[in-house]
Amino acid sequence: AANFIRMGHSVGFSLFEKSKFYGKKYYCQQVSKEQNTFIPFLDMIESRREQAARSILVQVQSEQSYKQLFTYCESIGKVKNMFHYSEGPEPLHFIIVEFASDVDIKNVFAASTHIQENQSIPATSHFLWFRAASKKLGRLKQDKNARLSAEHATQLISETDLCRELAQCETVSNQIDKLYDLTRLNEVGQRLRFLTAKQVESTVSGLFPNICAYPFGSSVNGFGKMSCDLDLVVRLTQDKENDNSRLIYHCKAASGTERSTAQRNMETIGDLIHLFLPGCSQVRRILQARVPIIKYHQQFTNVECDLSMSNMSGVYMSDFLYLMGEIDPRVRPLLFTIRKWAKEVFLTNHSPGKWITNFSLTLLALAFLQKPLRSPAVLPTLNQLVKSAGPYDNYVTEDGINGTFLRDIKKLHFERQNTSSLHSLLFEFFEYYAQFDFMNKAICLNEAVAIAKPEYSPLYIVNPLEKGLNVSKNVSMEELERFKIEIRNAAWILESQESNVGDKGLLSIFETKNNLKQKLNLSFSPKHNRLLEVNALFDEDEEKKIEFKNVAVEKEVAK
Ligand code: GTP
Ligand code: MG
C-alpha cells in the first residue's frame, strides 16, 4: 500500500489529518458555493465522511413515511436533515436521515435490530428499513416539524426535457451553464456516494478497525454528473504520527509477490461485498488489470462502484482536478459540455477500450485552459501551483508519486485576467485541438507549452503527477482520427452559431448521435441489422459511414 509521508517531517501521516492545518472545519453544503467560500479538497472530503458517519439510509413504504420516520428518529436523537429519493420503475422509497451528533447515531444503532427469524446474515451498516406500523409496535403521531430538504432528489432529467431547457436559453454561454446546473451531481447524489463508501468501511471494520474507503474521481472532483460511478480506494491501515509504541500487533506475513497478495486480498474483499453487504450485487473481479479492481452495484443508492486498494494517486489527482474547478467558475460548465459532446458523438464509451476516456478529455480541456492563446490563460499550470506550495502541501507517496502543490487557492498568485465567454472558450477549445500537432506533440499540464512526444503513442497526455506515464496510452490511431474529425466538425458548427441561440446553439454539436439514435435502435437490434442500418443511413457519405460502422462494431465487441 502506498504510504503517505509528509516531507520534511519524516513521519507517517494520515491523508485526512491534513485538514487540521486548515484551521476551522467547514460544513460542506452547496450553499457555501453561493457564498463563494473555498473549501479545500481534504476538508470537503473529511466533512462529507463525517456527515455520512452521522447518517442512515432508510427504506420506507412511501414518500409520506418521512413524517412517521421523523417522529421515531427524534425519539432517539436529534434529526438534522432528511432527504427523500426513489429508485426503480416500481419505485422503492428511501430517506437519508442525518443526525446532529455522533451520540445520536450511536443511540440509533443501539435501538436498531436484525430480523431474527430468517436466514439472513446479520450485517450492521448504515442501511436500514423502517418496519410498517402494527398494533404491537403502535402508531406514531406525526410531528409537525417533520420536513424533507428534498424529494425525488435523484431523478435524472430526461434528454427531451434537457433539450427543451437548453433551447429556451438566450445564449450559447447560458446553455453551457444550464447544462451544468441540470446534470451535475447534486447534494443527495454526493451524500449517497459517501454512504456507499461508509457501508464498505463499517462492514469490514470488525476485522480491520482502521479501514478507510476514500472516494475519488468524478464523484468528488466536481466533474461528476448525476449518474456518475463511485471510485473508491480502500486502505486497511492508517499511518500514525510519532508512533513510538513498543507493542506491535502480530500479523500474518504475506506470501507471494506484492501484486499476488494484493490480488488475493481484493478477491476476499470482493467475497465480503458479495456475501455480506446488503444491496450489493453484480460483483465483478477485474484482478489482472494494471490496477486490480472490484466492480459492484449498490442497489439501495443506485451507485456503480469501482473499488481498488492501495493506489492513492487517484486521490491526489482528484485533489488537483477539484482545485482546477474551484479556481475558475467556468471550468466545470465547460468540462460538462465537452464530456456531453464527446458522449453524444460516440467518442467516449462506458466500457474501457481504445477510445478516449472522460479523464483524458478533462486533462485535454484543462491543458487548453492553461494556455495564453487569444486571451490570457484561465488556469495556472501545475508548476505554478507547485512553486506556490506551502510547508503543509508537501506530499509524496512511498512509491514516489509527488502530490506536492498548493491546496489553498486563497494563497494563489495568479492574474485572473481572462474574461472570455463560455461560448468563446468552447469554440477555442475545439479550434485549438483541431490544429494541434498530435503527431509530434504531447499535452502537458505541468507547463504552459506542449512538449515533444517522449515516445510513440497516437495520443500522448503526460500524467501531471507521474510524468513518465501517458494517461491516454489506450487510445488507438483510429480513435484519435475520429477525435480529430469530430473536433473539426464541432469547431465548424460552433463557428457558424451566433452567440444568441437563434437556431439551436449548443444543441447543434450534440446532434450526430440524436439523429442516429432515432434511426437506429442501437441498444437492442442485433449486430448485423445495426450495421446494415448504419450503411443505409450514410449512403452518400463514405467517410462517415466507415466512422460509424467502427463505432457500432466496437460497441458490440465491448459488450
Ligand atoms: P467518470 O467518467 O465520470 O467516472 O470520470 P472519472 O474522472 O471518475 O473517471 P474514471 O472513473 O475513469 O477514473 C477515476 C479516476 O481514476 C480519475 O479521476 C483519475 O484520477 C484516475 N484515472 C482514471 N484513468 C486513469 C489513467 O489512465 N491514469 C491515471 N493515472 N489515472 C487515471
Ligand atoms: Mg469515475
Tab-separated table of N, CA and C in Angstrom, residues 61-136:
chain	number	residue	atom	x	y	z
A	61	GLN	N	-41.955	2.919	3.174
A	61	GLN	CA	-43.039	2.449	2.317
A	61	GLN	C	-43.412	3.437	1.209
A	62	SER	N	-43.471	4.706	1.560
A	62	SER	CA	-43.848	5.699	0.552
A	62	SER	C	-43.161	7.006	0.891
A	63	GLU	N	-43.298	7.979	-0.010
A	63	GLU	CA	-42.626	9.245	0.278
A	63	GLU	C	-43.243	9.961	1.474
A	64	GLN	N	-44.458	9.553	1.860
A	64	GLN	CA	-45.106	10.171	3.027
A	64	GLN	C	-44.590	9.609	4.353
A	65	SER	N	-43.869	8.476	4.268
A	65	SER	CA	-43.416	7.821	5.506
A	65	SER	C	-42.444	8.674	6.307
A	66	TYR	N	-41.908	9.730	5.683
A	66	TYR	CA	-40.909	10.514	6.392
A	66	TYR	C	-41.462	11.119	7.683
A	67	LYS	N	-42.795	11.353	7.703
A	67	LYS	CA	-43.359	12.006	8.892
A	67	LYS	C	-43.247	11.078	10.106
A	68	GLN	N	-43.638	9.806	9.895
A	68	GLN	CA	-43.521	8.834	10.996
A	68	GLN	C	-42.057	8.559	11.332
A	69	LEU	N	-41.261	8.466	10.274
A	69	LEU	CA	-39.827	8.180	10.493
A	69	LEU	C	-39.201	9.299	11.319
A	70	PHE	N	-39.578	10.527	11.020
A	70	PHE	CA	-39.054	11.669	11.766
A	70	PHE	C	-39.403	11.535	13.249
A	71	THR	N	-40.693	11.253	13.523
A	71	THR	CA	-41.134	11.139	14.915
A	71	THR	C	-40.336	10.035	15.614
A	72	TYR	N	-40.186	8.902	14.908
A	72	TYR	CA	-39.476	7.767	15.515
A	72	TYR	C	-38.006	8.131	15.790
A	73	CYS	N	-37.357	8.717	14.786
A	73	CYS	CA	-35.926	9.059	14.946
A	73	CYS	C	-35.729	10.120	16.027
A	74	GLU	N	-36.629	11.090	16.066
A	74	GLU	CA	-36.500	12.157	17.077
A	74	GLU	C	-36.651	11.600	18.493
A	75	SER	N	-37.315	10.441	18.613
A	75	SER	CA	-37.430	9.856	19.954
A	75	SER	C	-36.089	9.251	20.386
A	76	ILE	N	-35.161	9.126	19.422
A	76	ILE	CA	-33.842	8.540	19.751
A	76	ILE	C	-32.749	9.610	19.763
A	77	GLY	N	-32.799	10.514	18.793
A	77	GLY	CA	-31.738	11.532	18.699
A	77	GLY	C	-32.238	12.724	17.907
A	78	LYS	N	-31.384	13.729	17.802
A	78	LYS	CA	-31.797	14.960	17.100
A	78	LYS	C	-31.580	14.792	15.591
A	79	VAL	N	-32.658	14.965	14.835
A	79	VAL	CA	-32.552	14.858	13.368
A	79	VAL	C	-32.165	16.216	12.795
A	80	LYS	N	-31.154	16.202	11.945
A	80	LYS	CA	-30.699	17.468	11.373
A	80	LYS	C	-31.284	17.703	9.977
A	81	ASN	N	-31.332	16.653	9.173
A	81	ASN	CA	-31.798	16.776	7.790
A	81	ASN	C	-32.426	15.475	7.327
A	82	MET	N	-33.403	15.590	6.447
A	82	MET	CA	-33.964	14.386	5.820
A	82	MET	C	-34.113	14.634	4.324
A	83	PHE	N	-33.752	13.643	3.529
A	83	PHE	CA	-33.871	13.766	2.069
A	83	PHE	C	-34.587	12.526	1.549
A	84	HIS	N	-35.479	12.729	0.609
A	84	HIS	CA	-36.187	11.584	0.027
A	84	HIS	C	-35.704	11.350	-1.407
A	85	TYR	N	-35.605	10.092	-1.782
A	85	TYR	CA	-35.418	9.771	-3.198
A	85	TYR	C	-36.053	8.417	-3.464
A	86	SER	N	-36.296	8.131	-4.725
A	86	SER	CA	-36.895	6.838	-5.066
A	86	SER	C	-36.128	6.245	-6.234
A	87	GLU	N	-36.173	4.920	-6.323
A	87	GLU	CA	-35.421	4.215	-7.369
A	87	GLU	C	-36.286	3.151	-7.995
A	88	GLY	N	-36.123	2.935	-9.283
A	88	GLY	CA	-36.752	1.816	-9.972
A	88	GLY	C	-38.093	2.156	-10.585
A	89	PRO	N	-38.545	1.295	-11.542
A	89	PRO	CA	-39.818	1.544	-12.227
A	89	PRO	C	-41.018	1.412	-11.281
A	90	GLU	N	-40.960	0.407	-10.368
A	90	GLU	CA	-41.972	0.371	-9.303
A	90	GLU	C	-41.245	0.897	-8.082
A	91	PRO	N	-41.268	2.205	-7.912
A	91	PRO	CA	-40.245	2.826	-7.070
A	91	PRO	C	-40.180	2.320	-5.626
A	92	LEU	N	-38.952	2.090	-5.212
A	92	LEU	CA	-38.675	1.866	-3.794
A	92	LEU	C	-38.322	3.233	-3.231
A	93	HIS	N	-38.820	3.514	-2.051
A	93	HIS	CA	-38.590	4.847	-1.478
A	93	HIS	C	-37.545	4.786	-0.367
A	94	PHE	N	-36.711	5.790	-0.342
A	94	PHE	CA	-35.646	5.861	0.661
A	94	PHE	C	-35.583	7.260	1.264
A	95	ILE	N	-35.174	7.299	2.533
A	95	ILE	CA	-34.940	8.590	3.188
A	95	ILE	C	-33.528	8.563	3.783
A	96	ILE	N	-32.771	9.594	3.489
A	96	ILE	CA	-31.490	9.753	4.195
A	96	ILE	C	-31.804	10.576	5.440
A	97	VAL	N	-31.444	10.051	6.602
A	97	VAL	CA	-31.642	10.823	7.844
A	97	VAL	C	-30.264	11.187	8.379
A	98	GLU	N	-30.024	12.463	8.474
A	98	GLU	CA	-28.755	12.919	9.058
A	98	GLU	C	-29.024	13.341	10.491
A	99	PHE	N	-28.279	12.765	11.425
A	99	PHE	CA	-28.441	13.128	12.831
A	99	PHE	C	-27.442	14.210	13.215
A	100	ALA	N	-27.745	14.883	14.330
A	100	ALA	CA	-26.944	16.049	14.701
A	100	ALA	C	-25.583	15.677	15.271
A	101	SER	N	-25.470	14.533	15.949
A	101	SER	CA	-24.183	14.256	16.611
A	101	SER	C	-23.841	12.770	16.582
A	102	ASP	N	-22.595	12.490	16.928
A	102	ASP	CA	-22.108	11.102	16.990
A	102	ASP	C	-22.903	10.291	18.016
A	103	VAL	N	-23.269	10.967	19.125
A	103	VAL	CA	-24.008	10.278	20.184
A	103	VAL	C	-25.368	9.831	19.649
A	104	ASP	N	-26.019	10.726	18.891
A	104	ASP	CA	-27.328	10.381	18.326
A	104	ASP	C	-27.231	9.121	17.469
A	105	ILE	N	-26.222	9.079	16.609
A	105	ILE	CA	-26.150	7.945	15.675
A	105	ILE	C	-25.821	6.653	16.439
A	106	LYS	N	-25.010	6.776	17.478
A	106	LYS	CA	-24.707	5.589	18.301
A	106	LYS	C	-25.996	5.051	18.909
A	107	ASN	N	-26.828	5.980	19.410
A	107	ASN	CA	-28.108	5.565	20.008
A	107	ASN	C	-29.026	4.932	18.974
A	108	VAL	N	-28.961	5.447	17.735
A	108	VAL	CA	-29.795	4.883	16.671
A	108	VAL	C	-29.399	3.430	16.430
A	109	PHE	N	-28.092	3.173	16.356
A	109	PHE	CA	-27.650	1.788	16.115
A	109	PHE	C	-28.033	0.892	17.302
A	110	ALA	N	-27.913	1.448	18.501
A	110	ALA	CA	-28.274	0.650	19.679
A	110	ALA	C	-29.765	0.313	19.668
A	111	ALA	N	-30.569	1.193	19.079
A	111	ALA	CA	-32.025	0.979	19.087
A	111	ALA	C	-32.497	0.190	17.861
A	112	SER	N	-31.569	-0.198	16.975
A	112	SER	CA	-31.979	-0.914	15.754
A	112	SER	C	-31.742	-2.413	15.935
A	113	THR	N	-32.412	-3.192	15.121
A	113	THR	CA	-32.339	-4.638	15.325
A	113	THR	C	-32.233	-5.391	13.996
A	114	HIS	N	-31.906	-6.683	14.094
A	114	HIS	CA	-31.955	-7.548	12.909
A	114	HIS	C	-33.220	-8.390	12.980
A	115	ILE	N	-33.698	-8.802	11.827
A	115	ILE	CA	-34.823	-9.734	11.828
A	115	ILE	C	-34.284	-11.101	12.243
A	116	GLN	N	-34.883	-11.694	13.267
A	116	GLN	CA	-34.324	-12.920	13.847
A	116	GLN	C	-34.685	-14.191	13.072
A	117	GLU	N	-35.933	-14.177	12.522
A	117	GLU	CA	-36.452	-15.477	12.128
A	117	GLU	C	-36.028	-15.974	10.748
A	118	ASN	N	-35.302	-15.209	9.962
A	118	ASN	CA	-34.916	-15.772	8.659
A	118	ASN	C	-33.422	-16.082	8.627
A	119	GLN	N	-32.960	-16.450	7.442
A	119	GLN	CA	-31.590	-16.946	7.302
A	119	GLN	C	-30.594	-15.825	6.991
A	120	SER	N	-31.024	-14.567	7.056
A	120	SER	CA	-30.139	-13.501	6.561
A	120	SER	C	-28.911	-13.306	7.450
A	121	ILE	N	-27.860	-12.812	6.829
A	121	ILE	CA	-26.607	-12.545	7.545
A	121	ILE	C	-26.788	-11.248	8.335
A	122	PRO	N	-26.521	-11.264	9.628
A	122	PRO	CA	-26.805	-10.057	10.435
A	122	PRO	C	-25.752	-8.955	10.267
A	123	ALA	N	-25.645	-8.416	9.052
A	123	ALA	CA	-24.679	-7.330	8.818
A	123	ALA	C	-25.212	-6.045	9.436
A	124	THR	N	-24.276	-5.261	9.972
A	124	THR	CA	-24.681	-3.979	10.557
A	124	THR	C	-24.062	-2.866	9.726
A	125	SER	N	-24.900	-2.087	9.090
A	125	SER	CA	-24.348	-0.958	8.336
A	125	SER	C	-25.315	0.217	8.461
A	126	HIS	N	-25.049	1.273	7.717
A	126	HIS	CA	-25.895	2.468	7.812
A	126	HIS	C	-27.157	2.328	6.973
A	127	PHE	N	-27.382	1.134	6.415
A	127	PHE	CA	-28.563	0.915	5.573
A	127	PHE	C	-29.607	0.114	6.350
A	128	LEU	N	-30.784	0.687	6.538
A	128	LEU	CA	-31.824	0.048	7.350
A	128	LEU	C	-33.182	0.134	6.639
A	129	TRP	N	-34.179	-0.545	7.179
A	129	TRP	CA	-35.540	-0.307	6.688
A	129	TRP	C	-36.471	-0.037	7.842
A	130	PHE	N	-37.543	0.689	7.517
A	130	PHE	CA	-38.471	1.160	8.543
A	130	PHE	C	-39.697	0.260	8.513
A	131	ARG	N	-39.794	-0.562	9.558
A	131	ARG	CA	-40.877	-1.525	9.611
A	131	ARG	C	-42.235	-0.794	9.676
A	132	ALA	N	-43.215	-1.351	8.943
A	132	ALA	CA	-44.540	-0.711	8.947
A	132	ALA	C	-45.148	-0.752	10.351
A	133	ALA	N	-45.971	0.224	10.636
A	133	ALA	CA	-46.611	0.284	11.957
A	133	ALA	C	-47.559	-0.908	12.122
A	134	SER	N	-47.690	-1.412	13.330
A	134	SER	CA	-48.611	-2.518	13.572
A	134	SER	C	-49.229	-2.283	14.950
A	135	LYS	N	-50.178	-3.147	15.299
A	135	LYS	CA	-50.817	-2.991	16.612
A	135	LYS	C	-49.776	-3.062	17.713
A	136	LYS	N	-48.863	-4.071	17.519
A	136	LYS	CA	-47.859	-4.319	18.561
A	136	LYS	C	-46.887	-3.123	18.688
